[in-house]
XYZ file of C-alpha atoms in Angstrom:
603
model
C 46.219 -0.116 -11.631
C 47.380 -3.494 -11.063
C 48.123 -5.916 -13.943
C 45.171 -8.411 -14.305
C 47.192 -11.238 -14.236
C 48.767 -9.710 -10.726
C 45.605 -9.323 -9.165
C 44.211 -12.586 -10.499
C 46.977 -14.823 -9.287
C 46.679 -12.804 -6.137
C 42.693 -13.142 -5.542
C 43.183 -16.990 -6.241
C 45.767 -17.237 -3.397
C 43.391 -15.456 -1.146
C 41.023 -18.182 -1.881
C 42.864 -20.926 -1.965
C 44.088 -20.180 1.364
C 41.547 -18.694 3.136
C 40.894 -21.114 5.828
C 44.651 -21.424 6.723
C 45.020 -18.213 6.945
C 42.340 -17.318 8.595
C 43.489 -20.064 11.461
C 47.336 -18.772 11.560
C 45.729 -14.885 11.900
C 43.380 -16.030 14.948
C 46.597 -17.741 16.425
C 48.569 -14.408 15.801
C 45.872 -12.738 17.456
C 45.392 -15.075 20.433
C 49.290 -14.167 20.872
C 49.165 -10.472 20.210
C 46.570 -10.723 22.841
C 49.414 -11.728 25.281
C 52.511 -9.868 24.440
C 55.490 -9.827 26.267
C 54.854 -8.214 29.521
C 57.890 -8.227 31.666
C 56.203 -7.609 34.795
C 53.899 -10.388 34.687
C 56.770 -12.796 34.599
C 57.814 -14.553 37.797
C 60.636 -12.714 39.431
C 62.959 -15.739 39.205
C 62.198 -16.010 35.546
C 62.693 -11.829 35.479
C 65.844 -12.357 36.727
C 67.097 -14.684 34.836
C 66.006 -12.868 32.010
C 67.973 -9.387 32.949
C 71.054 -11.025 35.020
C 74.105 -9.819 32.047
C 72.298 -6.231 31.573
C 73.876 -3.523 33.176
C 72.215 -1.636 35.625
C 70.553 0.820 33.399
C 69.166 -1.537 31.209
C 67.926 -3.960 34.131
C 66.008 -0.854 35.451
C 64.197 -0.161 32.129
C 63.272 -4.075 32.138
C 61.520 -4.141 35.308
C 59.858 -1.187 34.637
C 58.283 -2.683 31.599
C 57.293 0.644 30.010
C 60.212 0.541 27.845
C 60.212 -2.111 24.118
C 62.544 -4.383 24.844
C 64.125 -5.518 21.124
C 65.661 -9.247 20.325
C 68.566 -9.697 18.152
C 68.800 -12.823 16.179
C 71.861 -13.269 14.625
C 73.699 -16.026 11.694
C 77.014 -14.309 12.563
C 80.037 -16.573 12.357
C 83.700 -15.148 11.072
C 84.307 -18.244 8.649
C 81.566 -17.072 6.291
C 82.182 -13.523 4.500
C 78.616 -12.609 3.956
C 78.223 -13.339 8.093
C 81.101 -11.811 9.225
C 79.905 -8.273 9.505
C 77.680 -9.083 12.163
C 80.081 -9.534 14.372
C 79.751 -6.138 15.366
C 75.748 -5.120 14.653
C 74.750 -6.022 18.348
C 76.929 -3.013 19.487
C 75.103 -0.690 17.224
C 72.073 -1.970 17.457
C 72.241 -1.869 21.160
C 73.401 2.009 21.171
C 70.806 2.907 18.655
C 68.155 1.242 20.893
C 69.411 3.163 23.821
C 69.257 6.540 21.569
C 65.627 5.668 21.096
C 65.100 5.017 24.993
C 64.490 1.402 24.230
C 67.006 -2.114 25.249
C 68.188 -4.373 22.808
C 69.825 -7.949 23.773
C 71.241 -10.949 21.539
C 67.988 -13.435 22.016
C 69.747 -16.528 20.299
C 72.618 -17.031 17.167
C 71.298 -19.568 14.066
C 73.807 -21.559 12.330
C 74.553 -20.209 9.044
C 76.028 -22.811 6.576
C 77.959 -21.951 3.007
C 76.629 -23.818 0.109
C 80.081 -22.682 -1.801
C 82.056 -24.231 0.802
C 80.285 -27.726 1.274
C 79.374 -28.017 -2.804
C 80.252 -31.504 -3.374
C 80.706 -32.422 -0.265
C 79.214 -34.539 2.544
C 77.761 -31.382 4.210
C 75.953 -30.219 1.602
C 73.323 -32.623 1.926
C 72.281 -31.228 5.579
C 72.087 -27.607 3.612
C 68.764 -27.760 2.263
C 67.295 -28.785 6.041
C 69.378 -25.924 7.987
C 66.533 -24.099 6.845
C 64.102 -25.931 8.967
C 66.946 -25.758 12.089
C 67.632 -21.978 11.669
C 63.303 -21.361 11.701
C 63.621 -23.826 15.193
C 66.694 -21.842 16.539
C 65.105 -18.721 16.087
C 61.847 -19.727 17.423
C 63.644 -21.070 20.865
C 65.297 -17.429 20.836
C 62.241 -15.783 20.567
C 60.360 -18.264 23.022
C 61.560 -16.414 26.341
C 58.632 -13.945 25.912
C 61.398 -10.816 27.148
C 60.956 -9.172 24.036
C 58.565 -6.238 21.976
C 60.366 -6.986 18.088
C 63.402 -8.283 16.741
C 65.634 -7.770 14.442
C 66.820 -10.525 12.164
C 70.757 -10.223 11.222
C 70.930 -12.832 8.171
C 71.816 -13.387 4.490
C 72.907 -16.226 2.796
C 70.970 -19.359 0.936
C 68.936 -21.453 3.710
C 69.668 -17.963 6.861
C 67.197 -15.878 5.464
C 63.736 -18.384 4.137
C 64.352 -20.118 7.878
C 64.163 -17.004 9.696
C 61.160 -15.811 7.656
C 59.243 -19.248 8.772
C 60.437 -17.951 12.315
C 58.849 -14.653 11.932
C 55.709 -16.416 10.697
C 55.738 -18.110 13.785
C 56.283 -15.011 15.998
C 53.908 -13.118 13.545
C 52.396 -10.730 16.375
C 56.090 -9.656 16.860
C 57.632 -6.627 14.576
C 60.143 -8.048 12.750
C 63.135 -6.250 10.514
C 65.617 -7.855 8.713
C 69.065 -6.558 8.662
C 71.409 -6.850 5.613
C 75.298 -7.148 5.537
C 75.585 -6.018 1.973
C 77.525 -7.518 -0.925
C 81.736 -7.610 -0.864
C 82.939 -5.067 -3.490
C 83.300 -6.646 -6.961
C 86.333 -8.895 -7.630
C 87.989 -10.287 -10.858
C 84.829 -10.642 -13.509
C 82.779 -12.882 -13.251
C 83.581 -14.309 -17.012
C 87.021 -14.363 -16.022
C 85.735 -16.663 -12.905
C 83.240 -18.913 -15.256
C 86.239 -19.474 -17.748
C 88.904 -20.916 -15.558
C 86.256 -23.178 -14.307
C 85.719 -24.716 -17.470
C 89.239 -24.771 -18.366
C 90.041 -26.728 -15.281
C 86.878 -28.830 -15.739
C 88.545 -30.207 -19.283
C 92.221 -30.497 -17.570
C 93.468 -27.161 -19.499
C 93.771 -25.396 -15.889
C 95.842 -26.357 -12.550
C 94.018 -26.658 -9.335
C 96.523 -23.664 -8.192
C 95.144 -21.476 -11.414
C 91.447 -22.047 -10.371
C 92.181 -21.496 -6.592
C 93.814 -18.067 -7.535
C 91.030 -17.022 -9.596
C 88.064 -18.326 -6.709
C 90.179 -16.212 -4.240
C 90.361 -13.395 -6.506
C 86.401 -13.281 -6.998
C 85.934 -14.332 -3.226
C 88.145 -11.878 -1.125
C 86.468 -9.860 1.446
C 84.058 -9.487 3.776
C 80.163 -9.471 2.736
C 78.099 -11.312 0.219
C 79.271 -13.042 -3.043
C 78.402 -10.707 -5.661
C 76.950 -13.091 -8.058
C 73.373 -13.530 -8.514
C 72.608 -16.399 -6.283
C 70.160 -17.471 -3.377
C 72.154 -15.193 -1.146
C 71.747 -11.821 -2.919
C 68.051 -13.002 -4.173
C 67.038 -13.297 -0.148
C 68.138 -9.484 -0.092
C 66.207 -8.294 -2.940
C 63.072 -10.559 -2.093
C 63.440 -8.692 1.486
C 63.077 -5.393 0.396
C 60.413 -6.553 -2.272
C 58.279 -7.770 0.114
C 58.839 -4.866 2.518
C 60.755 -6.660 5.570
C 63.935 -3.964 4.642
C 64.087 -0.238 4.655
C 64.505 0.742 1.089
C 67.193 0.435 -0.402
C 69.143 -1.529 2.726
C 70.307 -4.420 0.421
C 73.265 -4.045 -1.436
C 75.118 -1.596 0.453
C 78.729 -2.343 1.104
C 79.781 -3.757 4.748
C 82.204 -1.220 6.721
C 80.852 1.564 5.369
C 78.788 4.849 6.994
C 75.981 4.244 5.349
C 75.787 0.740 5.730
C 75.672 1.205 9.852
C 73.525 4.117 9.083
C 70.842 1.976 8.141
C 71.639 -1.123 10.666
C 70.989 1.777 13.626
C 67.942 2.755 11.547
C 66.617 -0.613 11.246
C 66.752 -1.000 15.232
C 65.483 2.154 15.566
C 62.249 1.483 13.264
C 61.903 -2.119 14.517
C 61.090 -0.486 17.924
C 58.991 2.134 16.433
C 56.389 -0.256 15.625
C 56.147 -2.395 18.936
C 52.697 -2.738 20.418
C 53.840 0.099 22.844
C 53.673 2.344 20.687
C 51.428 4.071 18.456
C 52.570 2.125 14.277
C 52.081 -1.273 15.570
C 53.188 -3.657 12.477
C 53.164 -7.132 13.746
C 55.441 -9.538 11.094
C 51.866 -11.082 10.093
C 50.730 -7.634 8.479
C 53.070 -7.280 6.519
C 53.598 -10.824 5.155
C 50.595 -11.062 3.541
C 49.815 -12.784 -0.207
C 49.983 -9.355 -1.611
C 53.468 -9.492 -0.123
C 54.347 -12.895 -1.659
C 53.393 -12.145 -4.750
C 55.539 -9.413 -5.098
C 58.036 -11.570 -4.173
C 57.697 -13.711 -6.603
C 57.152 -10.941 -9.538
C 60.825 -9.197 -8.369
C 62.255 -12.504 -8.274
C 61.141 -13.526 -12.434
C 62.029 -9.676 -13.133
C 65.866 -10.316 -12.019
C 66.378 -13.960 -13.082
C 66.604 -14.808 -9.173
C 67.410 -17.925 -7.547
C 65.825 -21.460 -8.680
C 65.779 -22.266 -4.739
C 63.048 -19.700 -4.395
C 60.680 -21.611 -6.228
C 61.182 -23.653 -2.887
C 61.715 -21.550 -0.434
C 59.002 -18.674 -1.192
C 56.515 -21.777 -0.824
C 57.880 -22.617 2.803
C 58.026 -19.085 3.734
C 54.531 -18.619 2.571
C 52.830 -21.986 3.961
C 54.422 -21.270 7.395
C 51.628 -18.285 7.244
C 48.714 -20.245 6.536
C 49.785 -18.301 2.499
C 49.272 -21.544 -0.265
C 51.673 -20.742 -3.497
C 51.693 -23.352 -5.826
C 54.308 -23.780 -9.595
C 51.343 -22.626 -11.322
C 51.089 -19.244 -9.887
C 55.141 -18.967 -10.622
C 54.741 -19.811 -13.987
C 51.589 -17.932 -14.604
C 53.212 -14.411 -12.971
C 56.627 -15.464 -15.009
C 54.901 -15.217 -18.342
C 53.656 -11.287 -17.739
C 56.863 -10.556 -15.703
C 59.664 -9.195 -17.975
C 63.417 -10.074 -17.060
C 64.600 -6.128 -16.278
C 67.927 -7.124 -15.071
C 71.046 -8.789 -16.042
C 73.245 -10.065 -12.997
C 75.706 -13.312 -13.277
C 74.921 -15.929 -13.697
C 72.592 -14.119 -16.059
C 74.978 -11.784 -17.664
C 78.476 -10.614 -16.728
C 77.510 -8.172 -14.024
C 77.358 -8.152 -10.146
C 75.522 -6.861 -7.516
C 77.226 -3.812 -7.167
C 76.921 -2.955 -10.815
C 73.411 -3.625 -10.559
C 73.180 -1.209 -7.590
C 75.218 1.194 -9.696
C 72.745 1.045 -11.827
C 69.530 2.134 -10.080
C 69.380 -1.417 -8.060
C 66.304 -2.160 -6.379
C 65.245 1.456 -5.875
C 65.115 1.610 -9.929
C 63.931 -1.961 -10.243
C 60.598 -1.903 -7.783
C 59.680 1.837 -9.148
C 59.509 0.336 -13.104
C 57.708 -2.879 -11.800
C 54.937 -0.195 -10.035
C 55.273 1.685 -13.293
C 54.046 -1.434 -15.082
C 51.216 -2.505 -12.872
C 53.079 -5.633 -11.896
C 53.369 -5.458 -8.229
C 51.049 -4.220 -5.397
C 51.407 -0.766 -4.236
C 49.348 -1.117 -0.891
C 51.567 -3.743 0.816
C 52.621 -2.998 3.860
C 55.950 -2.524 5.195
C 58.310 -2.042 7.894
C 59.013 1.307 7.116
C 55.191 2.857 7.672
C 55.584 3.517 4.111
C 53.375 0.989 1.436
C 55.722 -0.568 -1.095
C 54.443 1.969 -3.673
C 56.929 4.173 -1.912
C 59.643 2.271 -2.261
C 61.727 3.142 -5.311
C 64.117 4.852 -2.985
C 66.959 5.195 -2.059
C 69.319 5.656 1.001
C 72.127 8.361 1.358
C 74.217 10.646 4.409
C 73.675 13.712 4.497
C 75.973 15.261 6.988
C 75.855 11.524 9.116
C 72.315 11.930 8.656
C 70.092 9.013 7.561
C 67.803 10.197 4.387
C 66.391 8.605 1.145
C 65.892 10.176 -2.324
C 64.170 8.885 -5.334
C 65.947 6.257 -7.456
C 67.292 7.356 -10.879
C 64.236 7.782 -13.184
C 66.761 6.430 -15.757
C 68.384 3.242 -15.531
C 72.282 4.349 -15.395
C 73.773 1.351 -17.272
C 71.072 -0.335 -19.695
C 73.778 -3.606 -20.190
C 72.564 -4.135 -16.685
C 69.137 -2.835 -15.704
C 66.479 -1.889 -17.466
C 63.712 0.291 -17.982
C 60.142 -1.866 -18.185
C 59.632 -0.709 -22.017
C 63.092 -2.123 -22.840
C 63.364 -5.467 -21.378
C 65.860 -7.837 -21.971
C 63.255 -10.113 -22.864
C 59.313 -10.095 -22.229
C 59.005 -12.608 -19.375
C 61.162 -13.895 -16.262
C 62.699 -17.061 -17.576
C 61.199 -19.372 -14.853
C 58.999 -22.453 -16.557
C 56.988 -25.345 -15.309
C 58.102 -28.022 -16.864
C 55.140 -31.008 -16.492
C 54.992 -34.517 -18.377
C 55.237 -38.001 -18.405
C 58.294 -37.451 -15.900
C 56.137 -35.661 -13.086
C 56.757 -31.625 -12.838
C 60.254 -30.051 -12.310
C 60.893 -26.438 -12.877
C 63.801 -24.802 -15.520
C 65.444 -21.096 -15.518
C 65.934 -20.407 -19.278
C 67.013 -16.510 -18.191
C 70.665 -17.495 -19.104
C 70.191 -20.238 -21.701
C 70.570 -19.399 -25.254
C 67.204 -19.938 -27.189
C 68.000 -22.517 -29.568
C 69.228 -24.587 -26.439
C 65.175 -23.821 -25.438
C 64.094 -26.610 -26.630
C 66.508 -30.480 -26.456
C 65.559 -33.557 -27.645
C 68.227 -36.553 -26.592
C 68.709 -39.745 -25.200
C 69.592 -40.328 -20.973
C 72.501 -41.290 -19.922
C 71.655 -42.320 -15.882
C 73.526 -41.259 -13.291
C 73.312 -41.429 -9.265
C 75.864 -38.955 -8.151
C 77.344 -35.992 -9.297
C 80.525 -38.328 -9.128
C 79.362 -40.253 -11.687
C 78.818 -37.889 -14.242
C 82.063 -36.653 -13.622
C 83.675 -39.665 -13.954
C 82.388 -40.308 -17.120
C 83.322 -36.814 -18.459
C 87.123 -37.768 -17.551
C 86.928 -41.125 -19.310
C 85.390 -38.885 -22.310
C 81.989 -41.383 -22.313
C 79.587 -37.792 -22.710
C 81.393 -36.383 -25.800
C 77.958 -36.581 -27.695
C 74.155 -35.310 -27.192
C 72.636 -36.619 -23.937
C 70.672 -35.404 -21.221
C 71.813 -36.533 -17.971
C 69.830 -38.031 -15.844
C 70.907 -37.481 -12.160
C 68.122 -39.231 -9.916
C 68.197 -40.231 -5.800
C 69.226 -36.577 -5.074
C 66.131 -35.447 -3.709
C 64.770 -34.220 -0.440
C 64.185 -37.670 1.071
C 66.712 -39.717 -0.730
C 70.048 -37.453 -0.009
C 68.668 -33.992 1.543
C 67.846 -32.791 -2.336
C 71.937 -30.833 -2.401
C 73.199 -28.243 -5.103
C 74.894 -29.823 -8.195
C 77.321 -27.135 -9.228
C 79.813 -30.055 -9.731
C 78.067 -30.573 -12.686
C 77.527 -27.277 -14.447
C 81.192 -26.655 -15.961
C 80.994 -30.479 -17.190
C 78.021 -29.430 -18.976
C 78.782 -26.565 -20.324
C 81.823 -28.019 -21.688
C 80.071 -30.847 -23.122
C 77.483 -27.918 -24.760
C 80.469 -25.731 -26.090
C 81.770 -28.966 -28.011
C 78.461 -28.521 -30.154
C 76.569 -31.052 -28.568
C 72.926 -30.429 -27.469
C 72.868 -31.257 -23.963
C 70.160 -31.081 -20.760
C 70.230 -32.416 -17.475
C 67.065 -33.675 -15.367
C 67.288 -34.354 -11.637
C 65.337 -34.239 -8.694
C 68.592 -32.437 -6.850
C 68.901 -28.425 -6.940
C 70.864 -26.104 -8.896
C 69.774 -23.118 -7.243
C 70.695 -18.887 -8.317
C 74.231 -20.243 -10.488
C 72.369 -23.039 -12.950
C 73.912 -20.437 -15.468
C 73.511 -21.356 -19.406
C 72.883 -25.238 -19.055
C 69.329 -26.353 -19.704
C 68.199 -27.765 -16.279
C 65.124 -29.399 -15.325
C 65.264 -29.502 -11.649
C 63.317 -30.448 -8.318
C 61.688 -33.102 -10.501
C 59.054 -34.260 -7.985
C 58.344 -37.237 -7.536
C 61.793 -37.973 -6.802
C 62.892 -41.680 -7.474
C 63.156 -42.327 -3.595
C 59.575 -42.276 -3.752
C 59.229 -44.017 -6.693
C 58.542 -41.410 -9.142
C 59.213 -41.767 -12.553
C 62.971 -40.641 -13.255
C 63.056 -44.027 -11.343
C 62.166 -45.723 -14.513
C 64.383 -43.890 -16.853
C 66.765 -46.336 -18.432
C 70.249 -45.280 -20.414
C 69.338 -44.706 -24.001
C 65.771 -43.518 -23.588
C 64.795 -40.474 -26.101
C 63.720 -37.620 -23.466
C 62.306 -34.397 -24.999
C 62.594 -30.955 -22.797
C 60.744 -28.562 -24.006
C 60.752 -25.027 -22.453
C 59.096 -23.508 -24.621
C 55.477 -25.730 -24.329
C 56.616 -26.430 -20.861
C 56.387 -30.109 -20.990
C 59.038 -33.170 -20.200
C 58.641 -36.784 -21.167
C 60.397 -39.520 -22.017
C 59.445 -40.803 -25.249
C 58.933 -45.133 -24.218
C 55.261 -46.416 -24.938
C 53.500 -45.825 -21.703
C 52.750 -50.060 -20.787
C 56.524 -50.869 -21.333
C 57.423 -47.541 -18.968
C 55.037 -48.482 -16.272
C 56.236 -52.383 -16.375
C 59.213 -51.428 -15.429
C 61.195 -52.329 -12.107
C 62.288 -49.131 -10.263
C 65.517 -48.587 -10.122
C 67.031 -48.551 -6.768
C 70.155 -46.880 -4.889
C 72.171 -47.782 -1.478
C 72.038 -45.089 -0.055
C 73.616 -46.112 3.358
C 76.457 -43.708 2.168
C 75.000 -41.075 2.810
C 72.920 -41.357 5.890
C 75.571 -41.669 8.394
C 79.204 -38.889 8.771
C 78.999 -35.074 9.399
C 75.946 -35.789 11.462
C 73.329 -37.377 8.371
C 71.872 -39.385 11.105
C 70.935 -36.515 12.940
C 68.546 -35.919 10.011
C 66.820 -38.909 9.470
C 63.881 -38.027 10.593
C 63.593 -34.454 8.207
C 64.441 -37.205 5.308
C 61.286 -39.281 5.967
C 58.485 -36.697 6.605
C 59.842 -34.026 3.923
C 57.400 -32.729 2.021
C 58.360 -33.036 -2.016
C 59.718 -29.389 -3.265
C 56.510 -28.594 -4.620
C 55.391 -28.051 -1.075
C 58.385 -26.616 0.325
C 60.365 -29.625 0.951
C 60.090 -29.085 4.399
C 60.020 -31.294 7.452
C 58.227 -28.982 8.971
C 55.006 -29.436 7.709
C-alpha cells in the first residue's frame, strides 16, 4: 500500500498537469512514430553519419537491422568526478559489439565544478550550464543515427540538464551512467574545522589547502553529500540506473561491470527489440515523486528543490514547493551523510546505501512500487544490490539490516520523523530552508538584518568584526536574473563562526546554498528576488526579521504601509554582466523563470 499522503500528492500532480502532459506524450509519440531509420536517410547524410566507423561497424549501419546506441558524455580530466569517463566509450563500445549492436560518441556537454568557481566570476554562469548541457545534448541527439543513449554524467548542473535532454528525446531509451564517488579522504569534521579556523584567521591558507587536498585527492565524486552525489541517488530512485550503479568506486571491476551492463541494457530496450522503454515511460510523476521522497529521506541537495522542477516541467510533469513540503512532513530523514552528519558516501554505501535505503522507503509505503525502470524491473525491485561473481554481473538483496545505524537507518528508527526540507512563506515572498543539519533551538531566529549585496560584503564585515552579535544577513541581487542566482559557500564558515560565538544567527537570500548549507539556518531561493522588485528589496539594516521553521513562515516585522512606501533598493550590477563570457548570458538572465519554476531560460 502506498502512503496516503504519497498517492495524494501524486494524483494532484496528475491533475494538475494533465494537459501538458498529455501534449509532451502526443509529441513523444508523433516522434516514436519516426524513429531513427538509417536507411531512410539520404546517402550523403548516411555517409557522413558512418565516415570514422570501421568497416564492421559501417556495415551494421547501412544495414539498419542492428540498434545503433549514442554516447553522451561530460568527460573532461580537470574535474575528478568526470575524469573516469575518459575511458567508458571504449567499454561501452565493446559491450555494444558483444551484444551485436554499435555504439558511437554522439556529442560531449560541458561539465563545470561549483567547488572550483565558488566565489568566483564563473560561478554565476553555473546555475545556466544546466540549460547549455540540456541544448548540447539535444544537438547530439538531433542527427537521428541513433536507437538509445547512454548518458555519462554526474556532478551539480551535468546530470538535471541531461534529464531535460532526455525529456526532449523522450521516445529514445535512455540510461544514465555513474562514475562513482572517490574513496573517502581525511573526515569530513576534520575538513569543516580548518575551514572555520581559517575563516577567523586561526589557520594559514597553506593549512586549509593541505586539508582541501587531503579530502579532494582522487579520481571520482566528492564524497560529501552534495548536488553531485544527490543526482546519483535521485537516478537510481527514479529508475534511470541499474540498481545499485551509484556509489561504486571508479577503477574498479565492478564499477566497469555495470558501465558494460548499462550499454548492454540501454540497447535491450530499443524499439527493435522486444522491452521497448522509451525515456518518457519511465519519467513519469510516479517517478518524480519518488524522487523527491528519496531526496527528504537523505537530507539531499537544496538545488533539487530547483532542479527536480526543471527536470519535471521539461515533461509536461508540474511540481510545485507545496508538494515538497507536503511529502517532507511524512518523509523521515533515514540517513546521515555530511553535511548532515560526519559520514560520506562510501560509508553510507557501507552501510546498505541505496539498496537498503529504497527497500525501507517501500517498506513504509512511501514510494511507488510500479514505476518503471530501465532495468525491466519496477522500482519495487530495487533494494538490490550489484556484485562479481566470477567477472560475472549479478545483484543480491540489500542487507535487511542497516550495517552502521550512526549512518543509515531502518524506517522505525529514524533520525528524526520528517526530511528537513520547509517552505518558508511570508511577508518576504517564499524561499525554502534545510533544517536536516541545524540544531533545533537554532529552528526558530528572531533578529534584526544587516544588508548585504555580495558575499564580499559580508565577509568584509566579518574581518572588520561589524557581525559579532545576532543578525540575520540579508544577501539580496543574487538571484537568477540579477547575477545567475550562484552558490554562497563563502558565507557558511563566516556564519557558523558567528553562531559558535553564541549568537543567534540566519541568513536570507535569493542566491543558492545548495547540498553543503550544513548547520546555518538558511532561507534561500527567496523568490521574488530584488531584481524584480520583490520584497528583500525593501529590507533595510536594522529591521526585526523572524524565521520560523517550525510554522514555516518569514517576515519582516515593519508595519505593512511604511514597508510598501518604501523605495527599492537598487544594485549596479554592470560588474557582473560582462568577463568569463556573462554577456554570453544575457539573454538566460532576462527570460529566467524565478526558482519556483525552475529558474530556467528554457521555459
Amino acid at each position: 500500500m502506498v502512503h496516503e499522503t504519497i498517492a495524494r500528492v501524486t494524483a494532484r500532480i496528475v491533475e494538475r498537469s494533465r494537459p501538458a502532459r498529455e501534449a509532451y506524450l502526443a509529441r513523444v509519440e508523433r516522434m516514436a512514430s519516426k524513429r531513427p531509420r538509417r536507411g531512410a536517410l539520404g546517402c550523403a547524410n548516411l555517409a557522413h553519419g558512418f565516415a570514422a566507423c570501421g568497416a564492421h561497424d559501417k556495415a551494421e549501419l547501412v544495414a539498419d537491422v542492428v540498434p545503433n546506441l549514442a554516447i553522451v558524455t561530460a568527460y573532461n580530466d580537470m574535474l575528478s568526478a568526470h575524469q573516469p569517463y575518459e575511458r567508458y566509450p571504449d567499454v561501452i563500445r565493446r559491450a555494444a559489439h558483444e551484444a551485436g549492436a554499435v555504439a558511437q560518441v554522439a556529442g560531449g556537454v560541458p561539465a563545470m565544478c561549483d567547488g572550483v568557481t565558488q566565489g568566483r566570476a564563473g560561478m554565476e554562469l553555473s546555475l545556466f550550464s544546466r540549460d547549455v548541457i540540456a541544448l548540447a545534448a539535444s544537438i547530439a541527439l538531433s542527427h537521428d543515427m541513433f536507437d538509445a543513449a547512454v548518458m555519462l554524467g554526474i556532478c551539480d548542473k551535468i546530470v538535471p540538464g541531461l534529464v531535460i535532454a532526455a525529456q526532449a528525446y523522450g521516445h529514445l531509451p535512455i540510461v544514465f551512467v555513474p562514475g562513482g564517488p572517490m574513496p573517502s579522504g581525511i573526515s569530513n569534521d576534520q575538513k569543516s574545522k580548518v575551514r572555520q579556523l581559517y575563516a577567523e584567521g586561526k589557520a594559514t591558507r597553506d593549512e586549509l589547502l593541505a586539508a582541501e587536498s587531503a579530502s579532494y585527492h582522487a579520481p571520482g565524486t566528492c564524497t560529501f553529500y552534495g548536488t553531485a552525489n544527490s543526482n546519483q541517488m535521485l537516478m537510481e530512485a527514479m529508475g534511470l540506473h541499474l540498481p545499485g550503479a551509484s556509489f561504486v568506486n571508479p577503477g574498479t571491476p565492478l564499477r566497469e561491470a555495470l558501465t558494460a551492463a548499462a550499454a548492454k541494457r540501454a540497447l535491450a530496450i530499443t524499439a527493435l527489440g522486444n522491452e521497448y522503454t522509451p525515456a518518457a515511460s519511465v519519467l513519469d510523476e510516479r517517478a518524480f515523486v519518488n524522487g523527491v521522497v528519496a531526496l527528504h529521506a537523505t537530507g539531499g541537495s537544496t538545488n533539487h528543490v530547483i532542479h527536480l522542477v526543471a527536470m519535471a516541467r521539461a515533461g509536461g510533469i508540474y511540481l510545485t514547493l507545496e508538494d515538497f513540503d507536503d511529502l517532507s512532513r511524512v518523509v523521515p530523514l533515514l540517513a546521515r551523510v555530511y553535511p548532515n552528519g560526519s559520514a560520506d558516501v562510501n560509508h553510507f554505501s557501507a552501510a546498505g546505501g541505496t539498496g537498503f535505503l529504497i527497500g525501507e522507503l517501500l517498506k513504509g509505503g512511501l514510494m511507488h512500487p510500479d514505476a518503471r525502470t530501465v532495468s525491466g524491473l519496477p522500482l519495487g525491485d530495487y533494494a538490490k544490490e550489484p556484485y562479481l561473481d566470477d567477472g560475472e554481473l549479478k545483484f543480491r538483496d540489500a542487507p535487511a539490516a542497516s550495517l552502521d545505524e550512526a549512518v543509515l537507518r531502518p524506517i522505525e528508527r529514524p533520525f528524526s520523523p520528517d526530511g528537513g526540507l520547509r517552505v518558508l512563506r511570508g511577508n518576504l515572498g517564499q524561499s525554502v530552508i534545510k533544517i536536516s543539519a541545524v540544531a533545533p533551538e537554532r529552528h526558530v531566529v528572531r533578529a534584526p538584518a544587516r544588508v548585504f549585496h555580495a558575499q564580499e560584503e559580508v565577509e568584509a564585515a566579518f574581518r572588520a568584526g561589524e557581525l559579532s552579535r545576532d543578525l540575520v544577513c540579508v544577501v539580496r541581487f543574487q538571484g537568477v536574473k540579477a547575477i545567475g542566482m550562484p552558490e554562497l559557500h563563502k558565507l557558511t564558515p563566516i556564519l557558523a563562526s558567528v553562531m559558535a560565538h553564541g549568537h543567534q544567527v540566519a541568513l536570507v537570500t535569493d542566491g543558492r546554498m545548495s547540498g553543503a548549507s550544513g548547520k546555518v539556518p538558511a532561507a534561500i531561493h527567496l523568490s521574488p528576488e530584488a531584481k524584480a522588485g520583490g520584497p528583500i528589496a525593501r529590507i533595510r539594516d536594522g529591521d526585526m526579521i523572524t524565521l520560523d521553521a517550525v510554522a514555516g513562515t518569514l517576515d519582516v516585522e515593519v508595519a505593512p504601509e511604511e514597508f510598501a512606501a518604501r523605495e527599492p533598493a537598487s544594485c549596479d550590477l554592470e560588474p557582473h554582466e560582462h568577463g568569463y563570457g556573462r554577456e554570453l548570458f544575457a539573454n538566460f538572465r532576462l527570460v529566467a523563470t524565478g526558482p519556483e519554476l525552475g529558474a530556467s531560460s528554457l521555459g
